[in-house]
Amino acid sequence: MFRTHLNVAWRSIKKDKLFTIIKIGGFAVGICACILISLFIKNEVSYDKHYAKNDQIYRVVMQGVFEGEVMKSTHFPLPFAEALQTDFAEIEKAGKVNSIEIFGAGKRGFRLEGKQENTFEENFLLADQEAFNILEIELEQGNAKTALTNPQSIVLSESKAAKYFPNGNAVGQTVFLDNDATKPYTITGIMQDVPKNSHLNFDFLLPVDDQYGGWTNQNYFTYVLVNPNTNIAGLEQKMASVVEKYIIPAQIERGRSADFINVLRTIEYKLQPISDIYLKSDLKMQDGLKHGDIKFVWLFAAIALFVLLLAIINFINLSTAKSANRAKEVGLRKTIGAFRNNLVNQFLTESVLFSIISFVLGTVMAWTLLPMFNEIAAKKIVMPWTAWWFLPVLFVSSLIVGVLAGLYPAFYLSAFRPANVLKGSLSIGSKSGKLRSGLVVFQFTTSVVLIIGTLIIYQQMDYIINKKLGYQKEQVVVLEGTNILGDKMESFKNQLLGLAQVKSVTATSYLPLDGGSRNGNTFRLENKDDGGRGVPAQIWRVDYDYIKTLGIELKKGRDFSKEFATDSENAIIINSKMASDLGLKDPIGKKVSNGQTFNVIGVIEDFHFKSLKEDISALSLVIGENIGAVSVKLEKGNPSEALAAIEAIWDSNIPNQTLSYNFMEQEFAQMHDDVQRMGKIFNSFALFAILVACLGLFALSAFMVEQRKKEISIRLVLGAPFKSIYQLLTLDFLKLILVSICIAIPIGWYLMNRWLEGFAYHINIGLGIFISAGIIALGVAILTISYQSIGAALVKPTKGLRTE
């Protein structure tokens, strides 16, 4: 019996090629989208799941209340980890990690002993031995117990060791960082490459630098390994005692105000599971790491589900629409004794066969498109052909989807009464079924929502890239790894300034870009009766040409100047936000302190030094040496000539290292790469969904023309104009599309408003977006329907009548 069902199903597939292609093609597109999105989601949720003791490893997060706002941080004092391990029996290990560039993490020059050539390397990380053990870093060579105990030790990844020591003799070799021959590092271990799905990305490990070792400097991530079955909520409550025992006494000794101490008393410590760091971290933590977004994961999961639903709806619509063509088959089968369950099984077999063929095609499509998808998503996802679960999951899914898609058509078609069928009562089919109309509305409602989302994401990205930032990123070249210049820096700057193509030059790695140095402090006003109100702010060490080079607007006071000897000692320039936080209406001449007292000489316009997802926060500039990067403001003109001249000057100063540079405009765009990538992925799958919906509409319009051939021919014989025939075939569909647009607009507005809430600065959703989405949807629908409608209106009437 099953073989009979299979043979009949195969004959049915071959009988009507257009409908078969659309059914299978729509299914395959939906399945392709589902596979790609599923692989992407699997990759996103797999971050930090590779640890053997995954459920015991946590990162510590601090939160406190400042002026009614909850402030969060992941940076802690150097002794904090040791205090946790000593004071709390539940904590088996506590270690610290530093990713802040001013401590030697980030980007550095790298040179082997005996070699003259320096190379520019990234992904340095500082960690202590406990963190090394907590993060389960596996060594291929060296002693894991002592790898980071020596302050002059360094651990390399396998890939970097292979790059520099192809003969495999790396351990024990000496290297130099930033061309500093006075400070040699010994390679003490070769570690396995860090998995790509880790929130920490590093190729070089250095011991923690303890130069800022007190309780008042907060620079380190703290990771803990808790004992099995630890009550996490109870441990978090107990950890609050660290504030009274260690932090408050240290701050009182430093002379902090009573208000500041009261803020400290609001501090709580939370333990964040390591597997939550990548996807579920609050932006307020500002940990400087790359993160995914759990909202996008849910969004893409919803899109995958909707694309598959649209494909299933196409199948149901086309199956019920073609009911007239199967009616006689059903009537005859019942007349000669077929039971309804036989017919249900027959139609379900057809549906499952459709599904299996579609799954095969969809999987091949996904495999073919995966390299392009990886390029858009900046991933290295591979099809898990060898995974034990992959092919069985696909097969079982094809059966489930086939059964679900075929249930309604099977029961609908098998319910026809033989007498009615054979009398011809069902000859017109179900060309105006309410269910089918409802499903078309659902399809295009989904499509219009996705069109609205696509337009808003595009406008938000355009807004971010072109928003006035408060500084000038255009024509600025950032030279990286320039700390290798050492005492040649001043001469290098002067040589650059001698170029006709160069306007100005500033040397500092404190830049409004991802990867730029950061240093958070708490400031208060001096000479206040209450000791001053503490305000968290950034303090950036810059040179005299920083404001001029980046084109930052000076609102009050003056810029730094070498004519004032005290500028290099105690002058400070603050942004408007910091002045407001300190309650200063006229800040010039006021004194502020972070332990060192500074005199405010100027106020700059607030500028965006973080992602536009975050508000502008308090920031200050002081004169200080920081030569990790050099920013060069170019004159307008041909930048390639300027770059060639800059490179020649670099080579004359540092002949053994290739110059690494980037344009600030490009680096700013990279700050928002994650959102742009998500936007591209969203747009791609939105197109998938719209394509599936249009395939269904195309097939339904083709069926409508086929069912009304005789009517159209008679109308043409009686002199009906082209316009009336076209309206006859399109008007009903266009009414459904208009209903879809009306339903989709409030849904799209709500969903995209929620998405935009993730940005501190975003566009306002105007009426124009919804009008544009409606026009696009109508245009796509009209184009889809018109192919069949125009063809029907232009056909010779005799042909239609003869065929009938």
PDB file of N, CA, C and O in Angstrom, residues 670-726:
ATOM      1  N   GLN A 670      33.818  50.218  12.106  1.00  0.00           N
ATOM      2  CA  GLN A 670      34.034  48.893  12.699  1.00  0.00           C
ATOM      3  C   GLN A 670      33.443  48.805  14.106  1.00  0.00           C
ATOM      4  O   GLN A 670      33.100  47.718  14.569  1.00  0.00           O
ATOM      5  N   MET A 671      33.344  49.956  14.811  1.00  0.00           N
ATOM      6  CA  MET A 671      32.724  49.957  16.137  1.00  0.00           C
ATOM      7  C   MET A 671      31.295  49.435  16.072  1.00  0.00           C
ATOM      8  O   MET A 671      30.775  48.884  17.039  1.00  0.00           O
ATOM      9  N   HIS A 672      30.668  49.655  14.930  1.00  0.00           N
ATOM     10  CA  HIS A 672      29.258  49.265  14.779  1.00  0.00           C
ATOM     11  C   HIS A 672      29.112  48.118  13.795  1.00  0.00           C
ATOM     12  O   HIS A 672      28.040  47.892  13.239  1.00  0.00           O
ATOM     13  N   ASP A 673      30.218  47.388  13.591  1.00  0.00           N
ATOM     14  CA  ASP A 673      30.190  46.239  12.690  1.00  0.00           C
ATOM     15  C   ASP A 673      29.138  45.222  13.095  1.00  0.00           C
ATOM     16  O   ASP A 673      28.458  44.637  12.253  1.00  0.00           O
ATOM     17  N   ASP A 674      29.021  44.989  14.418  1.00  0.00           N
ATOM     18  CA  ASP A 674      28.095  43.959  14.878  1.00  0.00           C
ATOM     19  C   ASP A 674      26.666  44.293  14.481  1.00  0.00           C
ATOM     20  O   ASP A 674      25.925  43.440  13.988  1.00  0.00           O
ATOM     21  N   VAL A 675      26.279  45.573  14.646  1.00  0.00           N
ATOM     22  CA  VAL A 675      24.920  45.966  14.303  1.00  0.00           C
ATOM     23  C   VAL A 675      24.726  45.931  12.787  1.00  0.00           C
ATOM     24  O   VAL A 675      23.678  45.503  12.288  1.00  0.00           O
ATOM     25  N   GLN A 676      25.745  46.378  12.048  1.00  0.00           N
ATOM     26  CA  GLN A 676      25.636  46.353  10.591  1.00  0.00           C
ATOM     27  C   GLN A 676      25.531  44.916  10.084  1.00  0.00           C
ATOM     28  O   GLN A 676      24.754  44.634   9.168  1.00  0.00           O
ATOM     29  N   ARG A 677      26.306  44.022  10.686  1.00  0.00           N
ATOM     30  CA  ARG A 677      26.226  42.618  10.280  1.00  0.00           C
ATOM     31  C   ARG A 677      24.846  42.050  10.565  1.00  0.00           C
ATOM     32  O   ARG A 677      24.257  41.367   9.733  1.00  0.00           O
ATOM     33  N   MET A 678      24.338  42.340  11.766  1.00  0.00           N
ATOM     34  CA  MET A 678      23.016  41.834  12.102  1.00  0.00           C
ATOM     35  C   MET A 678      21.959  42.404  11.150  1.00  0.00           C
ATOM     36  O   MET A 678      21.014  41.714  10.757  1.00  0.00           O
ATOM     37  N   GLY A 679      22.153  43.676  10.770  1.00  0.00           N
ATOM     38  CA  GLY A 679      21.230  44.292   9.822  1.00  0.00           C
ATOM     39  C   GLY A 679      21.254  43.597   8.475  1.00  0.00           C
ATOM     40  O   GLY A 679      20.214  43.341   7.869  1.00  0.00           O
ATOM     41  N   LYS A 680      22.466  43.256   8.000  1.00  0.00           N
ATOM     42  CA  LYS A 680      22.590  42.567   6.715  1.00  0.00           C
ATOM     43  C   LYS A 680      21.949  41.182   6.778  1.00  0.00           C
ATOM     44  O   LYS A 680      21.290  40.743   5.832  1.00  0.00           O
ATOM     45  N   ILE A 681      22.182  40.486   7.898  1.00  0.00           N
ATOM     46  CA  ILE A 681      21.579  39.149   8.044  1.00  0.00           C
ATOM     47  C   ILE A 681      20.059  39.270   8.068  1.00  0.00           C
ATOM     48  O   ILE A 681      19.345  38.500   7.416  1.00  0.00           O
ATOM     49  N   PHE A 682      19.561  40.229   8.846  1.00  0.00           N
ATOM     50  CA  PHE A 682      18.112  40.453   8.923  1.00  0.00           C
ATOM     51  C   PHE A 682      17.547  40.729   7.533  1.00  0.00           C
ATOM     52  O   PHE A 682      16.537  40.139   7.124  1.00  0.00           O
ATOM     53  N   ASN A 683      18.211  41.624   6.788  1.00  0.00           N
ATOM     54  CA  ASN A 683      17.722  41.981   5.456  1.00  0.00           C
ATOM     55  C   ASN A 683      17.724  40.768   4.527  1.00  0.00           C
ATOM     56  O   ASN A 683      16.798  40.582   3.726  1.00  0.00           O
ATOM     57  N   SER A 684      18.765  39.943   4.632  1.00  0.00           N
ATOM     58  CA  SER A 684      18.863  38.756   3.770  1.00  0.00           C
ATOM     59  C   SER A 684      17.705  37.814   4.010  1.00  0.00           C
ATOM     60  O   SER A 684      17.061  37.327   3.062  1.00  0.00           O
ATOM     61  N   PHE A 685      17.405  37.545   5.283  1.00  0.00           N
ATOM     62  CA  PHE A 685      16.332  36.605   5.581  1.00  0.00           C
ATOM     63  C   PHE A 685      14.950  37.237   5.383  1.00  0.00           C
ATOM     64  O   PHE A 685      13.981  36.528   5.125  1.00  0.00           O
ATOM     65  N   ALA A 686      14.889  38.566   5.474  1.00  0.00           N
ATOM     66  CA  ALA A 686      13.641  39.243   5.116  1.00  0.00           C
ATOM     67  C   ALA A 686      13.336  39.002   3.635  1.00  0.00           C
ATOM     68  O   ALA A 686      12.193  38.751   3.249  1.00  0.00           O
ATOM     69  N   LEU A 687      14.387  39.064   2.808  1.00  0.00           N
ATOM     70  CA  LEU A 687      14.201  38.789   1.379  1.00  0.00           C
ATOM     71  C   LEU A 687      13.765  37.346   1.146  1.00  0.00           C
ATOM     72  O   LEU A 687      12.940  37.069   0.264  1.00  0.00           O
ATOM     73  N   PHE A 688      14.329  36.415   1.924  1.00  0.00           N
ATOM     74  CA  PHE A 688      13.894  35.018   1.843  1.00  0.00           C
ATOM     75  C   PHE A 688      12.387  34.929   2.084  1.00  0.00           C
ATOM     76  O   PHE A 688      11.653  34.267   1.345  1.00  0.00           O
ATOM     77  N   ALA A 689      11.935  35.572   3.158  1.00  0.00           N
ATOM     78  CA  ALA A 689      10.516  35.497   3.526  1.00  0.00           C
ATOM     79  C   ALA A 689       9.633  36.121   2.447  1.00  0.00           C
ATOM     80  O   ALA A 689       8.582  35.563   2.077  1.00  0.00           O
ATOM     81  N   ILE A 690      10.054  37.275   1.925  1.00  0.00           N
ATOM     82  CA  ILE A 690       9.262  37.951   0.894  1.00  0.00           C
ATOM     83  C   ILE A 690       9.216  37.096  -0.367  1.00  0.00           C
ATOM     84  O   ILE A 690       8.179  36.993  -1.034  1.00  0.00           O
ATOM     85  N   LEU A 691      10.354  36.457  -0.702  1.00  0.00           N
ATOM     86  CA  LEU A 691      10.396  35.579  -1.869  1.00  0.00           C
ATOM     87  C   LEU A 691       9.417  34.424  -1.719  1.00  0.00           C
ATOM     88  O   LEU A 691       8.668  34.099  -2.658  1.00  0.00           O
ATOM     89  N   VAL A 692       9.381  33.808  -0.539  1.00  0.00           N
ATOM     90  CA  VAL A 692       8.466  32.685  -0.313  1.00  0.00           C
ATOM     91  C   VAL A 692       7.020  33.152  -0.445  1.00  0.00           C
ATOM     92  O   VAL A 692       6.181  32.479  -1.069  1.00  0.00           O
ATOM     93  N   ALA A 693       6.714  34.317   0.148  1.00  0.00           N
ATOM     94  CA  ALA A 693       5.347  34.843   0.056  1.00  0.00           C
ATOM     95  C   ALA A 693       4.967  35.134  -1.391  1.00  0.00           C
ATOM     96  O   ALA A 693       3.846  34.847  -1.828  1.00  0.00           O
ATOM     97  N   CYS A 694       5.909  35.673  -2.173  1.00  0.00           N
ATOM     98  CA  CYS A 694       5.621  35.996  -3.570  1.00  0.00           C
ATOM     99  C   CYS A 694       5.439  34.731  -4.412  1.00  0.00           C
ATOM    100  O   CYS A 694       4.624  34.713  -5.336  1.00  0.00           O
ATOM    101  N   LEU A 695       6.203  33.693  -4.090  1.00  0.00           N
ATOM    102  CA  LEU A 695       6.019  32.426  -4.795  1.00  0.00           C
ATOM    103  C   LEU A 695       4.594  31.912  -4.602  1.00  0.00           C
ATOM    104  O   LEU A 695       3.950  31.434  -5.540  1.00  0.00           O
ATOM    105  N   GLY A 696       4.119  32.007  -3.368  1.00  0.00           N
ATOM    106  CA  GLY A 696       2.752  31.571  -3.087  1.00  0.00           C
ATOM    107  C   GLY A 696       1.734  32.402  -3.831  1.00  0.00           C
ATOM    108  O   GLY A 696       0.765  31.870  -4.412  1.00  0.00           O
ATOM    109  N   LEU A 697       1.932  33.722  -3.850  1.00  0.00           N
ATOM    110  CA  LEU A 697       1.000  34.609  -4.552  1.00  0.00           C
ATOM    111  C   LEU A 697       1.035  34.353  -6.055  1.00  0.00           C
ATOM    112  O   LEU A 697      -0.006  34.358  -6.727  1.00  0.00           O
ATOM    113  N   PHE A 698       2.213  34.097  -6.578  1.00  0.00           N
ATOM    114  CA  PHE A 698       2.350  33.796  -8.005  1.00  0.00           C
ATOM    115  C   PHE A 698       1.567  32.537  -8.359  1.00  0.00           C
ATOM    116  O   PHE A 698       0.840  32.489  -9.364  1.00  0.00           O
ATOM    117  N   ALA A 699       1.728  31.514  -7.532  1.00  0.00           N
ATOM    118  CA  ALA A 699       1.036  30.250  -7.802  1.00  0.00           C
ATOM    119  C   ALA A 699      -0.472  30.408  -7.694  1.00  0.00           C
ATOM    120  O   ALA A 699      -1.233  29.860  -8.506  1.00  0.00           O
ATOM    121  N   LEU A 700      -0.935  31.158  -6.691  1.00  0.00           N
ATOM    122  CA  LEU A 700      -2.384  31.351  -6.527  1.00  0.00           C
ATOM    123  C   LEU A 700      -2.964  32.147  -7.695  1.00  0.00           C
ATOM    124  O   LEU A 700      -4.068  31.865  -8.171  1.00  0.00           O
ATOM    125  N   SER A 701      -2.212  33.162  -8.163  1.00  0.00           N
ATOM    126  CA  SER A 701      -2.712  33.937  -9.306  1.00  0.00           C
ATOM    127  C   SER A 701      -2.737  33.072 -10.561  1.00  0.00           C
ATOM    128  O   SER A 701      -3.645  33.187 -11.386  1.00  0.00           O
ATOM    129  N   ALA A 702      -1.737  32.177 -10.709  1.00  0.00           N
ATOM    130  CA  ALA A 702      -1.729  31.250 -11.844  1.00  0.00           C
ATOM    131  C   ALA A 702      -2.939  30.322 -11.795  1.00  0.00           C
ATOM    132  O   ALA A 702      -3.588  30.045 -12.810  1.00  0.00           O
ATOM    133  N   PHE A 703      -3.238  29.833 -10.578  1.00  0.00           N
ATOM    134  CA  PHE A 703      -4.399  28.956 -10.421  1.00  0.00           C
ATOM    135  C   PHE A 703      -5.701  29.704 -10.735  1.00  0.00           C
ATOM    136  O   PHE A 703      -6.604  29.172 -11.393  1.00  0.00           O
ATOM    137  N   MET A 704      -5.773  30.970 -10.259  1.00  0.00           N
ATOM    138  CA  MET A 704      -6.980  31.765 -10.508  1.00  0.00           C
ATOM    139  C   MET A 704      -7.213  31.930 -12.008  1.00  0.00           C
ATOM    140  O   MET A 704      -8.347  31.804 -12.497  1.00  0.00           O
ATOM    141  N   VAL A 705      -6.132  32.208 -12.745  1.00  0.00           N
ATOM    142  CA  VAL A 705      -6.257  32.364 -14.194  1.00  0.00           C
ATOM    143  C   VAL A 705      -6.713  31.055 -14.829  1.00  0.00           C
ATOM    144  O   VAL A 705      -7.590  31.026 -15.702  1.00  0.00           O
ATOM    145  N   GLU A 706      -6.128  29.949 -14.370  1.00  0.00           N
ATOM    146  CA  GLU A 706      -6.488  28.637 -14.926  1.00  0.00           C
ATOM    147  C   GLU A 706      -7.961  28.325 -14.685  1.00  0.00           C
ATOM    148  O   GLU A 706      -8.673  27.850 -15.570  1.00  0.00           O
ATOM    149  N   GLN A 707      -8.470  28.612 -13.485  1.00  0.00           N
ATOM    150  CA  GLN A 707      -9.853  28.295 -13.138  1.00  0.00           C
ATOM    151  C   GLN A 707     -10.860  29.191 -13.889  1.00  0.00           C
ATOM    152  O   GLN A 707     -11.997  28.795 -14.077  1.00  0.00           O
ATOM    153  N   ARG A 708     -10.394  30.389 -14.299  1.00  0.00           N
ATOM    154  CA  ARG A 708     -11.333  31.337 -14.910  1.00  0.00           C
ATOM    155  C   ARG A 708     -11.074  31.535 -16.399  1.00  0.00           C
ATOM    156  O   ARG A 708     -11.454  32.552 -16.980  1.00  0.00           O
ATOM    157  N   LYS A 709     -10.404  30.553 -17.010  1.00  0.00           N
ATOM    158  CA  LYS A 709     -10.080  30.688 -18.430  1.00  0.00           C
ATOM    159  C   LYS A 709     -11.322  30.903 -19.287  1.00  0.00           C
ATOM    160  O   LYS A 709     -11.364  31.766 -20.164  1.00  0.00           O
ATOM    161  N   LYS A 710     -12.359  30.077 -19.051  1.00  0.00           N
ATOM    162  CA  LYS A 710     -13.562  30.190 -19.880  1.00  0.00           C
ATOM    163  C   LYS A 710     -14.240  31.542 -19.666  1.00  0.00           C
ATOM    164  O   LYS A 710     -14.658  32.202 -20.624  1.00  0.00           O
ATOM    165  N   GLU A 711     -14.329  31.956 -18.385  1.00  0.00           N
ATOM    166  CA  GLU A 711     -14.959  33.250 -18.078  1.00  0.00           C
ATOM    167  C   GLU A 711     -14.214  34.385 -18.766  1.00  0.00           C
ATOM    168  O   GLU A 711     -14.828  35.284 -19.355  1.00  0.00           O
ATOM    169  N   ILE A 712     -12.874  34.347 -18.699  1.00  0.00           N
ATOM    170  CA  ILE A 712     -12.069  35.407 -19.313  1.00  0.00           C
ATOM    171  C   ILE A 712     -12.272  35.420 -20.820  1.00  0.00           C
ATOM    172  O   ILE A 712     -12.430  36.481 -21.453  1.00  0.00           O
ATOM    173  N   SER A 713     -12.298  34.220 -21.433  1.00  0.00           N
ATOM    174  CA  SER A 713     -12.475  34.131 -22.897  1.00  0.00           C
ATOM    175  C   SER A 713     -13.831  34.697 -23.323  1.00  0.00           C
ATOM    176  O   SER A 713     -13.923  35.433 -24.317  1.00  0.00           O
ATOM    177  N   ILE A 714     -14.887  34.351 -22.579  1.00  0.00           N
ATOM    178  CA  ILE A 714     -16.226  34.862 -22.900  1.00  0.00           C
ATOM    179  C   ILE A 714     -16.250  36.378 -22.769  1.00  0.00           C
ATOM    180  O   ILE A 714     -16.814  37.085 -23.620  1.00  0.00           O
ATOM    181  N   ARG A 715     -15.654  36.916 -21.704  1.00  0.00           N
ATOM    182  CA  ARG A 715     -15.613  38.378 -21.520  1.00  0.00           C
ATOM    183  C   ARG A 715     -14.880  39.047 -22.696  1.00  0.00           C
ATOM    184  O   ARG A 715     -15.292  40.101 -23.178  1.00  0.00           O
ATOM    185  N   LEU A 716     -13.773  38.424 -23.141  1.00  0.00           N
ATOM    186  CA  LEU A 716     -13.028  39.004 -24.255  1.00  0.00           C
ATOM    187  C   LEU A 716     -13.847  38.980 -25.543  1.00  0.00           C
ATOM    188  O   LEU A 716     -13.839  39.931 -26.337  1.00  0.00           O
ATOM    189  N   VAL A 717     -14.586  37.849 -25.778  1.00  0.00           N
ATOM    190  CA  VAL A 717     -15.435  37.745 -26.969  1.00  0.00           C
ATOM    191  C   VAL A 717     -16.512  38.828 -26.954  1.00  0.00           C
ATOM    192  O   VAL A 717     -16.852  39.415 -27.990  1.00  0.00           O
ATOM    193  N   LEU A 718     -17.046  39.121 -25.771  1.00  0.00           N
ATOM    194  CA  LEU A 718     -18.090  40.134 -25.632  1.00  0.00           C
ATOM    195  C   LEU A 718     -17.533  41.555 -25.620  1.00  0.00           C
ATOM    196  O   LEU A 718     -18.275  42.517 -25.412  1.00  0.00           O
ATOM    197  N   GLY A 719     -16.219  41.686 -25.774  1.00  0.00           N
ATOM    198  CA  GLY A 719     -15.633  43.015 -25.930  1.00  0.00           C
ATOM    199  C   GLY A 719     -15.062  43.651 -24.677  1.00  0.00           C
ATOM    200  O   GLY A 719     -14.819  44.854 -24.661  1.00  0.00           O
ATOM    201  N   ALA A 720     -14.848  42.855 -23.639  1.00  0.00           N
ATOM    202  CA  ALA A 720     -14.282  43.430 -22.405  1.00  0.00           C
ATOM    203  C   ALA A 720     -12.882  43.972 -22.680  1.00  0.00           C
ATOM    204  O   ALA A 720     -12.071  43.296 -23.325  1.00  0.00           O
ATOM    205  N   PRO A 721     -12.567  45.192 -22.212  1.00  0.00           N
ATOM    206  CA  PRO A 721     -11.233  45.765 -22.443  1.00  0.00           C
ATOM    207  C   PRO A 721     -10.184  45.088 -21.549  1.00  0.00           C
ATOM    208  O   PRO A 721     -10.508  44.447 -20.548  1.00  0.00           O
ATOM    209  N   PHE A 722      -8.930  45.273 -21.933  1.00  0.00           N
ATOM    210  CA  PHE A 722      -7.802  44.722 -21.168  1.00  0.00           C
ATOM    211  C   PHE A 722      -7.871  45.151 -19.699  1.00  0.00           C
ATOM    212  O   PHE A 722      -7.632  44.350 -18.787  1.00  0.00           O
ATOM    213  N   LYS A 723      -8.211  46.437 -19.475  1.00  0.00           N
ATOM    214  CA  LYS A 723      -8.222  46.985 -18.120  1.00  0.00           C
ATOM    215  C   LYS A 723      -9.172  46.222 -17.208  1.00  0.00           C
ATOM    216  O   LYS A 723      -8.851  45.910 -16.059  1.00  0.00           O
ATOM    217  N   SER A 724     -10.365  45.888 -17.707  1.00  0.00           N
ATOM    218  CA  SER A 724     -11.361  45.208 -16.855  1.00  0.00           C
ATOM    219  C   SER A 724     -10.925  43.780 -16.537  1.00  0.00           C
ATOM    220  O   SER A 724     -11.152  43.283 -15.439  1.00  0.00           O
ATOM    221  N   ILE A 725     -10.286  43.112 -17.504  1.00  0.00           N
ATOM    222  CA  ILE A 725      -9.790  41.747 -17.259  1.00  0.00           C
ATOM    223  C   ILE A 725      -8.673  41.791 -16.203  1.00  0.00           C
ATOM    224  O   ILE A 725      -8.636  40.968 -15.281  1.00  0.00           O
ATOM    225  N   TYR A 726      -7.798  42.780 -16.355  1.00  0.00           N
ATOM    226  CA  TYR A 726      -6.689  42.914 -15.406  1.00  0.00           C
ATOM    227  C   TYR A 726      -7.226  43.167 -13.991  1.00  0.00           C
ATOM    228  O   TYR A 726      -6.766  42.558 -13.012  1.00  0.00           O
TER     229      TYR A 726
END
